[in-house]
Amino acid sequence: MAIRLNLQNAGLREHELEYARPLAEAANRALHERSGAGSEMLGWLDLPEAYDREEFARIQAAAKRIQEQSEVLVAIGIGGSYLGARAGLEFVKGPFGNQLRNKGAEVYFAGNNLSSAYVQNLFDIIGDRDFSVNVISKSGTTTEPAVAFRLFKARLEEKYGKDGARERIYATTDAHKGALRGLAEEEGYETFVVPDNIGGRFSCLSAVGLLPMAAGGMDIARVMQGCADARTAYSNPKLSENDAMRYASVRYGMLAKGKCTEILASYEPSLTMFGEWYKQLMAESEGKDGKGLFPVSANFTTDLHSIGQFIQDGARSLFETVLWVERSGHDLTVPEDPANVDGLNFAAGMTMQQMNEKAMKGTLLAHVDGGTPNVVITLDRLDDYTFGELVYFFWKSLAVSGYLLGVNPFDQPGVEAYKKNMFALLGKPGFESAKAALEARLQGI
Ligand code: PA5
């Protein structure tokens, strides 16, 4: 495996894990037997083996066409229809991936907010360059991507005409229903499918994430291979031999000890968006029925100069899961400076990776001493294969830990509340009755 779990500093004794064993193994069994809550949404469980090969080939062909036709792909989507692709691209290509342009198209994301400034900035970045659009929405009715799609579609039609725009628009949505499906069929866009039995936050290795990742130059066959190998490893029914289950059991144990916030910390800026993906996966899956661990993400050493104080010394309700990358792929060394005004010559000749490692180890001990337990997940390297493996590791752990908590990890009823209010305030047909009462409550705001 390209990833390894270390529980040495997790602050749980072996017998505590042992208590969780029958529960975790039963949760794992319920997943594989499809007998637990939300079992109709388990399409991700066997996805790395069972994915549609014909569609996969079409995704690769579409990605190639996008790269030939366009310098830029705008991927429009929100939540599960956005985060995984962006996390994957930054994981593999790094935070400056679009600027370095070593391979693939530049990929920018839209439809994940309602900011006019954001869309205008993106128009400016594209300028008069050639671009394509992948609009992604399982339901096909989500407001943020629908607004962004109208704007980018109009831009494409203005630049290339209706027929030219059609050649550059790709729609990823439900196989049969939803406004986007209807529109795509009417306009003749090439379409890809979000499978019925895969929810948004489990969809990034379906066409939802694979097309933007492939267009951006990722090797999606390697992604699927990493995911398939993880599926095999994390199907093991024994807790002691299954790291995904062990991690789920540790999270469960942490919650029982009052550690109700988990910080996913990494020492590579390339993992920033992976942290965003993780937050959605955990929060939407577990945060319900008044339960759940609150997921936070952090970049170290950057955030050691901000929230580091709290982690060390604030309310003792936290634990950390550290993603450590063993081989960052680059070996810059600290230069010698004869003047040594900054006193840094003691480190001259050291690689930045070595310094980063000392920072990680020193921080780990300081945080553990301060009462913040640490789980460490070591990644060999940041590549396509490891991304696929890590995604599946988190999916599987989360599914087990959701069952341990006693929630349905595959629904998200809480996401609807803000939408209802927003639609009423916007005057959307069907929501009129709530409008006056909401506006009264907003007086003075
Ligand atoms: O995980 C989820 O289900 C959500 O985050 C959705 O992905 C998000 O709301 C976008 O939904 P849709 O793809 O239907 O536009």
Short mmCIF file of C-alpha atoms and ligand atoms in Angstrom, two decimals:
data_model
loop_
_atom_site.label_atom_id
_atom_site.label_comp_id
_atom_site.label_asym_id
_atom_site.label_seq_id
_atom_site.Cartn_x
_atom_site.Cartn_y
_atom_site.Cartn_z
CA MET A 1 0.00 0.00 0.00
CA ALA A 2 1.14 3.58 -0.66
CA ILE A 3 -0.38 4.71 2.65
CA ARG A 4 0.30 3.54 6.19
CA LEU A 5 -1.54 4.19 9.45
CA ASN A 6 0.34 4.77 12.70
CA LEU A 7 -1.61 4.82 15.95
CA GLN A 8 1.35 5.00 18.32
CA ASN A 9 0.39 8.48 19.55
CA ALA A 10 -3.37 8.15 19.28
CA GLY A 11 -3.73 7.89 23.05
CA LEU A 12 -5.87 4.75 22.90
CA ARG A 13 -4.80 1.58 24.63
CA GLU A 14 -4.91 -1.74 22.79
CA HIS A 15 -7.85 -2.94 24.93
CA GLU A 16 -9.85 0.15 23.92
CA LEU A 17 -9.44 -0.79 20.28
CA GLU A 18 -10.32 -4.33 21.21
CA TYR A 19 -13.66 -3.13 22.68
CA ALA A 20 -14.47 -1.56 19.31
CA ARG A 21 -13.51 -4.69 17.37
CA PRO A 22 -16.86 -6.53 17.30
CA LEU A 23 -18.69 -3.29 16.50
CA ALA A 24 -16.32 -2.28 13.72
CA GLU A 25 -16.29 -5.76 12.22
CA ALA A 26 -20.10 -5.84 12.33
CA ALA A 27 -20.23 -2.42 10.66
CA ASN A 28 -17.88 -3.62 7.94
CA ARG A 29 -19.99 -6.74 7.47
CA ALA A 30 -23.17 -4.67 7.22
CA LEU A 31 -21.55 -2.63 4.45
CA HIS A 32 -20.52 -5.68 2.44
CA GLU A 33 -23.81 -7.47 3.05
CA ARG A 34 -25.64 -4.26 2.18
CA SER A 35 -27.81 -4.61 5.24
CA GLY A 36 -27.13 -1.27 6.98
CA ALA A 37 -28.76 2.17 6.75
CA GLY A 38 -28.50 3.79 3.33
CA SER A 39 -27.38 0.56 1.68
CA GLU A 40 -28.99 1.63 -1.58
CA MET A 41 -26.17 4.21 -1.85
CA LEU A 42 -23.27 1.78 -1.77
CA GLY A 43 -22.32 2.01 -5.44
CA TRP A 44 -18.89 3.35 -4.43
CA LEU A 45 -18.02 0.20 -2.47
CA ASP A 46 -17.19 -1.90 -5.55
CA LEU A 47 -16.75 1.00 -7.95
CA PRO A 48 -13.04 0.37 -8.66
CA GLU A 49 -13.96 -3.06 -10.07
CA ALA A 50 -17.45 -2.41 -11.34
CA TYR A 51 -17.12 0.93 -13.15
CA ASP A 52 -18.43 1.34 -16.66
CA ARG A 53 -15.41 0.70 -18.95
CA GLU A 54 -17.15 2.08 -22.02
CA GLU A 55 -17.86 5.38 -20.27
CA PHE A 56 -14.32 5.44 -18.89
CA ALA A 57 -12.94 5.29 -22.44
CA ARG A 58 -15.31 8.10 -23.47
CA ILE A 59 -14.03 10.18 -20.53
CA GLN A 60 -10.44 9.67 -21.69
CA ALA A 61 -11.39 10.59 -25.28
CA ALA A 62 -13.28 13.68 -24.12
CA ALA A 63 -10.33 14.76 -21.96
CA LYS A 64 -8.03 14.46 -24.98
CA ARG A 65 -10.43 16.50 -27.09
CA ILE A 66 -10.63 19.19 -24.40
CA GLN A 67 -6.83 19.38 -24.28
CA GLU A 68 -6.63 19.69 -28.08
CA GLN A 69 -9.42 22.26 -28.38
CA SER A 70 -8.90 24.38 -25.30
CA GLU A 71 -6.28 25.83 -23.00
CA VAL A 72 -8.79 26.00 -20.17
CA LEU A 73 -11.53 23.77 -18.81
CA VAL A 74 -14.09 25.33 -16.49
CA ALA A 75 -15.55 22.62 -14.23
CA ILE A 76 -18.88 23.79 -12.85
CA GLY A 77 -20.25 22.10 -9.73
CA ILE A 78 -20.52 22.31 -5.96
CA GLY A 79 -20.01 20.01 -2.96
CA GLY A 80 -19.50 16.44 -4.07
CA SER A 81 -19.68 17.59 -7.69
CA TYR A 82 -16.63 19.80 -7.19
CA LEU A 83 -14.33 19.01 -4.27
CA GLY A 84 -12.88 15.64 -5.31
CA ALA A 85 -11.69 16.74 -8.75
CA ARG A 86 -10.04 19.84 -7.36
CA ALA A 87 -8.49 17.84 -4.51
CA GLY A 88 -7.10 15.30 -7.01
CA LEU A 89 -5.64 17.88 -9.36
CA GLU A 90 -3.90 19.76 -6.55
CA PHE A 91 -2.76 16.50 -4.94
CA VAL A 92 -0.96 15.46 -8.12
CA LYS A 93 -0.12 18.75 -9.89
CA GLY A 94 0.42 20.90 -6.80
CA PRO A 95 -1.02 24.28 -5.84
CA PHE A 96 0.52 25.96 -8.92
CA GLY A 97 -0.59 23.22 -11.31
CA ASN A 98 -2.50 25.58 -13.59
CA GLN A 99 0.41 27.97 -13.92
CA LEU A 100 3.04 25.28 -14.46
CA ARG A 101 1.00 23.70 -17.22
CA ASN A 102 3.40 20.79 -17.57
CA LYS A 103 0.60 18.64 -18.85
CA GLY A 104 -3.11 18.85 -19.41
CA ALA A 105 -5.44 21.81 -19.66
CA GLU A 106 -5.68 24.49 -17.00
CA VAL A 107 -8.71 23.54 -14.92
CA TYR A 108 -10.66 26.18 -12.99
CA PHE A 109 -13.72 25.57 -10.88
CA ALA A 110 -16.93 27.59 -10.89
CA GLY A 111 -20.47 27.17 -9.61
CA ASN A 112 -19.26 26.53 -6.07
CA ASN A 113 -20.33 29.96 -4.78
CA LEU A 114 -22.59 32.87 -5.72
CA SER A 115 -19.84 35.47 -5.97
CA SER A 116 -20.01 37.71 -8.99
CA ALA A 117 -16.40 38.86 -8.41
CA TYR A 118 -15.23 35.23 -8.59
CA VAL A 119 -16.89 34.58 -11.97
CA GLN A 120 -15.67 37.89 -13.39
CA ASN A 121 -12.10 37.06 -12.28
CA LEU A 122 -12.39 33.74 -14.03
CA PHE A 123 -13.63 35.43 -17.23
CA ASP A 124 -10.57 37.68 -16.99
CA ILE A 125 -8.19 34.75 -16.47
CA ILE A 126 -9.61 33.01 -19.54
CA GLY A 127 -9.49 36.21 -21.55
CA ASP A 128 -9.66 35.40 -25.25
CA ARG A 129 -8.18 31.93 -24.85
CA ASP A 130 -10.05 28.83 -25.99
CA PHE A 131 -12.04 27.12 -23.26
CA SER A 132 -14.47 24.26 -22.66
CA VAL A 133 -17.00 23.65 -19.91
CA ASN A 134 -17.91 20.56 -17.89
CA VAL A 135 -21.13 21.20 -15.98
CA ILE A 136 -21.58 18.67 -13.19
CA SER A 137 -24.72 18.22 -11.11
CA LYS A 138 -26.26 14.94 -10.04
CA SER A 139 -29.67 16.46 -9.32
CA GLY A 140 -29.33 18.88 -12.20
CA THR A 141 -31.16 21.53 -10.23
CA THR A 142 -28.56 22.98 -7.83
CA THR A 143 -28.66 26.78 -7.85
CA GLU A 144 -24.96 27.70 -7.72
CA PRO A 145 -23.83 25.59 -10.70
CA ALA A 146 -27.01 26.44 -12.63
CA VAL A 147 -26.25 30.18 -12.34
CA ALA A 148 -22.59 29.69 -13.31
CA PHE A 149 -23.53 27.47 -16.25
CA ARG A 150 -25.87 30.11 -17.66
CA LEU A 151 -23.03 32.64 -17.53
CA PHE A 152 -20.38 30.38 -19.10
CA LYS A 153 -22.76 28.94 -21.68
CA ALA A 154 -23.65 32.46 -22.83
CA ARG A 155 -19.94 33.27 -23.04
CA LEU A 156 -19.23 30.13 -25.09
CA GLU A 157 -22.13 30.77 -27.46
CA GLU A 158 -21.02 34.36 -27.95
CA LYS A 159 -17.47 33.22 -28.78
CA TYR A 160 -18.09 30.08 -30.83
CA GLY A 161 -21.77 30.28 -31.84
CA LYS A 162 -24.34 27.73 -30.71
CA ASP A 163 -22.85 24.85 -32.69
CA GLY A 164 -19.29 25.60 -31.64
CA ALA A 165 -20.37 25.87 -28.00
CA ARG A 166 -22.09 22.49 -28.21
CA GLU A 167 -18.72 20.95 -29.16
CA ARG A 168 -17.18 22.33 -25.98
CA ILE A 169 -19.85 21.60 -23.38
CA TYR A 170 -19.84 18.33 -21.44
CA ALA A 171 -22.63 17.58 -18.96
CA THR A 172 -22.25 15.11 -16.08
CA THR A 173 -25.59 14.33 -14.46
CA ASP A 174 -28.23 11.72 -13.65
CA ALA A 175 -28.82 9.13 -16.37
CA HIS A 176 -32.50 9.93 -16.74
CA LYS A 177 -33.85 12.84 -14.70
CA GLY A 178 -33.22 16.45 -13.74
CA ALA A 179 -33.14 19.79 -15.52
CA LEU A 180 -29.53 19.36 -16.67
CA ARG A 181 -30.28 15.99 -18.30
CA GLY A 182 -33.19 17.61 -20.17
CA LEU A 183 -31.10 20.58 -21.25
CA ALA A 184 -28.14 18.43 -22.33
CA GLU A 185 -30.38 16.24 -24.49
CA GLU A 186 -32.16 19.20 -25.99
CA GLU A 187 -28.88 20.98 -26.84
CA GLY A 188 -26.98 17.82 -27.89
CA TYR A 189 -24.11 18.00 -25.37
CA GLU A 190 -21.96 14.96 -24.73
CA THR A 191 -23.10 13.55 -21.39
CA PHE A 192 -21.64 11.42 -18.61
CA VAL A 193 -23.53 9.73 -15.82
CA VAL A 194 -23.54 10.11 -12.06
CA PRO A 195 -24.66 6.64 -10.98
CA ASP A 196 -27.91 6.49 -8.99
CA ASN A 197 -26.36 4.53 -6.16
CA ILE A 198 -23.44 6.89 -5.55
CA GLY A 199 -24.00 10.04 -3.47
CA GLY A 200 -22.23 13.33 -4.16
CA ARG A 201 -19.36 12.96 -1.70
CA PHE A 202 -18.62 9.43 -2.94
CA SER A 203 -18.74 10.40 -6.60
CA CYS A 204 -15.30 11.84 -7.35
CA LEU A 205 -14.06 8.62 -8.97
CA SER A 206 -17.07 8.45 -11.28
CA ALA A 207 -17.33 10.75 -14.31
CA VAL A 208 -17.97 13.59 -11.83
CA GLY A 209 -14.30 13.83 -10.93
CA LEU A 210 -12.64 11.75 -13.60
CA LEU A 211 -13.32 14.06 -16.55
CA PRO A 212 -11.86 17.25 -14.99
CA MET A 213 -8.97 15.23 -13.54
CA ALA A 214 -8.17 13.62 -16.91
CA ALA A 215 -8.52 16.93 -18.78
CA GLY A 216 -6.09 18.44 -16.28
CA GLY A 217 -3.53 15.75 -17.13
CA MET A 218 -4.05 13.16 -14.39
CA ASP A 219 -3.63 9.49 -15.19
CA ILE A 220 -7.10 8.31 -14.22
CA ALA A 221 -6.30 4.65 -14.92
CA ARG A 222 -3.67 4.85 -12.15
CA VAL A 223 -6.22 6.57 -9.89
CA MET A 224 -8.62 3.66 -10.41
CA GLN A 225 -5.81 1.14 -9.82
CA GLY A 226 -4.97 2.75 -6.46
CA CYS A 227 -8.65 2.71 -5.59
CA ALA A 228 -9.01 -0.95 -6.61
CA ASP A 229 -6.01 -2.01 -4.51
CA ALA A 230 -7.43 -0.10 -1.55
CA ARG A 231 -10.77 -1.84 -2.02
CA THR A 232 -9.06 -5.22 -1.77
CA ALA A 233 -7.01 -4.25 1.29
CA TYR A 234 -9.85 -2.57 3.16
CA SER A 235 -12.35 -5.35 2.51
CA ASN A 236 -10.46 -7.50 5.01
CA PRO A 237 -13.04 -8.45 7.67
CA LYS A 238 -10.51 -8.45 10.54
CA LEU A 239 -10.01 -5.20 12.41
CA SER A 240 -6.36 -5.98 13.15
CA GLU A 241 -5.61 -6.31 9.43
CA ASN A 242 -7.74 -3.49 8.09
CA ASP A 243 -6.41 0.06 8.57
CA ALA A 244 -9.60 1.71 7.36
CA MET A 245 -11.51 -0.07 10.14
CA ARG A 246 -8.78 0.69 12.69
CA TYR A 247 -8.92 4.38 11.83
CA ALA A 248 -12.72 4.34 12.14
CA SER A 249 -12.42 2.67 15.54
CA VAL A 250 -9.91 5.26 16.73
CA ARG A 251 -12.19 8.11 15.69
CA TYR A 252 -15.03 6.43 17.57
CA GLY A 253 -12.80 6.03 20.63
CA MET A 254 -11.77 9.68 20.44
CA LEU A 255 -15.37 10.82 20.45
CA ALA A 256 -16.06 8.67 23.49
CA LYS A 257 -13.22 10.47 25.27
CA GLY A 258 -14.70 13.89 24.51
CA LYS A 259 -12.37 14.62 21.58
CA CYS A 260 -15.13 15.89 19.36
CA THR A 261 -13.08 17.85 16.79
CA GLU A 262 -10.76 16.16 14.33
CA ILE A 263 -8.13 18.22 12.55
CA LEU A 264 -6.78 16.78 9.32
CA ALA A 265 -3.34 18.35 9.18
CA SER A 266 -0.77 18.06 6.41
CA TYR A 267 2.66 19.45 5.73
CA GLU A 268 2.21 19.81 1.96
CA PRO A 269 0.19 22.69 0.45
CA SER A 270 -0.76 20.23 -2.32
CA LEU A 271 -3.09 18.64 0.25
CA THR A 272 -5.08 21.79 1.05
CA MET A 273 -7.99 20.84 -1.19
CA PHE A 274 -7.81 17.25 -0.01
CA GLY A 275 -8.57 18.71 3.42
CA GLU A 276 -11.63 20.45 1.96
CA TRP A 277 -12.78 17.19 0.37
CA TYR A 278 -12.29 15.36 3.68
CA LYS A 279 -14.33 17.99 5.57
CA GLN A 280 -17.31 17.51 3.29
CA LEU A 281 -17.05 13.72 3.41
CA MET A 282 -16.93 13.61 7.18
CA ALA A 283 -19.33 16.45 8.03
CA GLU A 284 -22.09 15.53 5.58
CA SER A 285 -21.85 11.85 6.45
CA GLU A 286 -21.58 11.96 10.24
CA GLY A 287 -22.94 15.31 11.36
CA LYS A 288 -26.56 14.37 11.95
CA ASP A 289 -29.02 13.31 14.64
CA GLY A 290 -27.11 15.57 17.06
CA LYS A 291 -23.93 13.49 16.66
CA GLY A 292 -20.57 13.49 14.92
CA LEU A 293 -16.97 14.62 15.01
CA PHE A 294 -16.49 18.16 13.74
CA PRO A 295 -13.90 18.01 10.90
CA VAL A 296 -11.38 20.81 10.47
CA SER A 297 -8.37 20.93 8.16
CA ALA A 298 -5.03 22.65 8.58
CA ASN A 299 -1.81 23.21 6.67
CA PHE A 300 1.38 22.97 8.64
CA THR A 301 3.69 24.62 9.18
CA THR A 302 1.57 27.58 7.97
CA ASP A 303 -1.20 27.08 10.53
CA LEU A 304 1.19 26.44 13.39
CA HIS A 305 1.49 30.23 13.29
CA SER A 306 -2.27 30.65 13.71
CA ILE A 307 -4.44 27.83 15.10
CA GLY A 308 -1.31 26.09 16.43
CA GLN A 309 -1.74 27.99 19.70
CA PHE A 310 -5.21 26.53 20.20
CA ILE A 311 -4.15 23.02 19.27
CA GLN A 312 -1.33 23.18 21.81
CA ASP A 313 -3.08 24.95 24.62
CA GLY A 314 -6.78 25.65 24.06
CA ALA A 315 -9.89 23.64 25.01
CA ARG A 316 -8.83 19.96 25.11
CA SER A 317 -11.47 18.68 22.74
CA LEU A 318 -9.25 18.02 19.72
CA PHE A 319 -7.33 15.25 18.08
CA GLU A 320 -5.25 15.37 14.92
CA THR A 321 -4.92 13.13 11.92
CA VAL A 322 -1.65 14.03 10.24
CA LEU A 323 -1.07 13.30 6.56
CA TRP A 324 2.68 12.99 6.16
CA VAL A 325 4.21 12.69 2.67
CA GLU A 326 7.42 10.68 2.78
CA ARG A 327 8.77 11.64 -0.64
CA SER A 328 7.73 15.12 -1.68
CA GLY A 329 9.47 14.64 -5.04
CA HIS A 330 11.81 17.62 -4.72
CA ASP A 331 15.04 18.06 -2.82
CA LEU A 332 15.83 21.72 -2.41
CA THR A 333 18.53 22.29 0.16
CA VAL A 334 19.10 25.22 2.50
CA PRO A 335 22.00 27.27 1.09
CA GLU A 336 25.10 28.22 3.09
CA ASP A 337 25.41 31.98 3.72
CA PRO A 338 28.85 33.22 4.85
CA ALA A 339 27.31 36.17 6.73
CA ASN A 340 24.91 33.89 8.62
CA VAL A 341 22.97 36.93 9.89
CA ASP A 342 19.85 34.80 10.35
CA GLY A 343 21.84 32.14 12.23
CA LEU A 344 20.57 29.47 9.86
CA ASN A 345 23.92 27.99 8.82
CA PHE A 346 23.39 25.10 11.25
CA ALA A 347 20.82 23.87 8.71
CA ALA A 348 22.88 24.57 5.59
CA GLY A 349 22.94 21.54 3.33
CA MET A 350 19.79 20.08 4.86
CA THR A 351 16.94 19.38 2.47
CA MET A 352 13.66 21.21 3.04
CA GLN A 353 12.04 17.77 3.27
CA GLN A 354 14.33 16.92 6.20
CA MET A 355 13.40 20.20 7.90
CA ASN A 356 9.72 19.58 7.24
CA GLU A 357 10.06 16.14 8.82
CA LYS A 358 11.68 17.55 11.96
CA ALA A 359 8.90 20.14 12.12
CA MET A 360 6.31 17.35 11.83
CA LYS A 361 7.94 15.20 14.50
CA GLY A 362 8.55 18.10 16.90
CA THR A 363 4.97 19.28 16.46
CA LEU A 364 3.59 15.80 16.97
CA LEU A 365 5.38 15.40 20.31
CA ALA A 366 4.45 18.91 21.44
CA HIS A 367 0.78 18.42 20.58
CA VAL A 368 0.64 14.98 22.18
CA ASP A 369 2.32 16.36 25.32
CA GLY A 370 -0.24 19.18 25.31
CA GLY A 371 -3.14 16.71 25.27
CA THR A 372 -3.93 16.53 21.54
CA PRO A 373 -3.58 12.89 20.41
CA ASN A 374 -2.16 12.25 16.95
CA VAL A 375 -2.98 9.67 14.31
CA VAL A 376 -0.40 9.63 11.51
CA ILE A 377 -1.13 8.54 7.95
CA THR A 378 2.06 8.33 5.90
CA LEU A 379 1.78 8.62 2.12
CA ASP A 380 4.70 7.38 0.02
CA ARG A 381 4.24 10.16 -2.50
CA LEU A 382 1.66 12.45 -4.08
CA ASP A 383 0.67 10.74 -7.30
CA ASP A 384 -2.42 9.50 -9.11
CA TYR A 385 -2.25 6.01 -7.59
CA THR A 386 -1.93 7.27 -4.02
CA PHE A 387 -4.83 9.67 -4.53
CA GLY A 388 -7.11 6.79 -5.56
CA GLU A 389 -5.98 4.71 -2.62
CA LEU A 390 -6.40 7.51 -0.09
CA VAL A 391 -9.86 8.42 -1.33
CA TYR A 392 -11.04 4.84 -0.87
CA PHE A 393 -9.36 4.62 2.56
CA PHE A 394 -11.38 7.63 3.75
CA TRP A 395 -14.62 6.42 2.12
CA LYS A 396 -14.35 3.04 3.80
CA SER A 397 -13.32 4.42 7.20
CA LEU A 398 -16.07 6.96 7.15
CA ALA A 399 -18.71 4.39 6.24
CA VAL A 400 -17.62 2.14 9.12
CA SER A 401 -17.45 5.02 11.56
CA GLY A 402 -20.88 6.27 10.49
CA TYR A 403 -22.34 2.88 11.38
CA LEU A 404 -20.41 2.88 14.66
CA LEU A 405 -21.99 6.23 15.48
CA GLY A 406 -25.43 4.97 14.61
CA VAL A 407 -26.15 7.35 11.73
CA ASN A 408 -26.93 6.84 8.08
CA PRO A 409 -23.65 8.03 6.52
CA PHE A 410 -25.13 8.23 3.05
CA ASP A 411 -27.83 10.91 3.35
CA GLN A 412 -27.57 14.66 3.98
CA PRO A 413 -30.96 15.95 5.16
CA GLY A 414 -29.40 19.04 6.78
CA VAL A 415 -28.20 20.48 3.47
CA GLU A 416 -31.77 21.35 2.45
CA ALA A 417 -32.55 23.88 5.22
CA TYR A 418 -30.59 26.85 3.83
CA LYS A 419 -31.84 26.13 0.32
CA LYS A 420 -35.50 26.38 1.37
CA ASN A 421 -34.90 29.77 2.99
CA MET A 422 -32.84 31.05 0.07
CA PHE A 423 -35.49 29.99 -2.45
CA ALA A 424 -38.24 31.65 -0.41
CA LEU A 425 -36.24 34.89 -0.12
CA LEU A 426 -35.43 34.81 -3.84
CA GLY A 427 -39.13 34.39 -4.66
CA LYS A 428 -38.80 30.97 -6.33
CA PRO A 429 -42.23 29.59 -7.33
CA GLY A 430 -43.46 27.07 -4.76
CA PHE A 431 -41.75 28.75 -1.81
CA GLU A 432 -43.93 31.90 -1.55
CA SER A 433 -45.66 31.03 1.73
CA ALA A 434 -42.49 31.22 3.85
CA LYS A 435 -41.21 34.50 2.41
CA ALA A 436 -42.98 37.09 4.59
CA ALA A 437 -42.16 35.31 7.87
CA LEU A 438 -38.49 35.00 6.93
CA GLU A 439 -38.27 38.66 5.91
CA ALA A 440 -39.82 39.70 9.23
CA ARG A 441 -37.14 37.75 11.09
CA LEU A 442 -34.47 39.45 9.00
CA GLN A 443 -35.55 43.01 9.87
CA GLY A 444 -32.46 44.89 10.99
CA ILE A 445 -30.00 42.35 9.53
O1 PA5 B 1 -22.61 15.28 -1.19
C1 PA5 B 1 -23.63 15.77 -1.64
O2 PA5 B 1 -24.63 15.09 -1.89
C2 PA5 B 1 -23.71 17.25 -1.95
O3 PA5 B 1 -22.58 17.94 -1.53
C3 PA5 B 1 -23.88 17.46 -3.45
O4 PA5 B 1 -22.80 16.90 -4.11
C4 PA5 B 1 -24.01 18.94 -3.79
O5 PA5 B 1 -25.08 19.51 -3.10
C5 PA5 B 1 -24.21 19.13 -5.28
O6 PA5 B 1 -25.33 18.43 -5.71
P1 PA5 B 1 -25.63 18.20 -7.24
O7 PA5 B 1 -24.55 17.36 -7.80
O8 PA5 B 1 -26.95 17.52 -7.27
O9 PA5 B 1 -25.66 19.56 -7.89
#
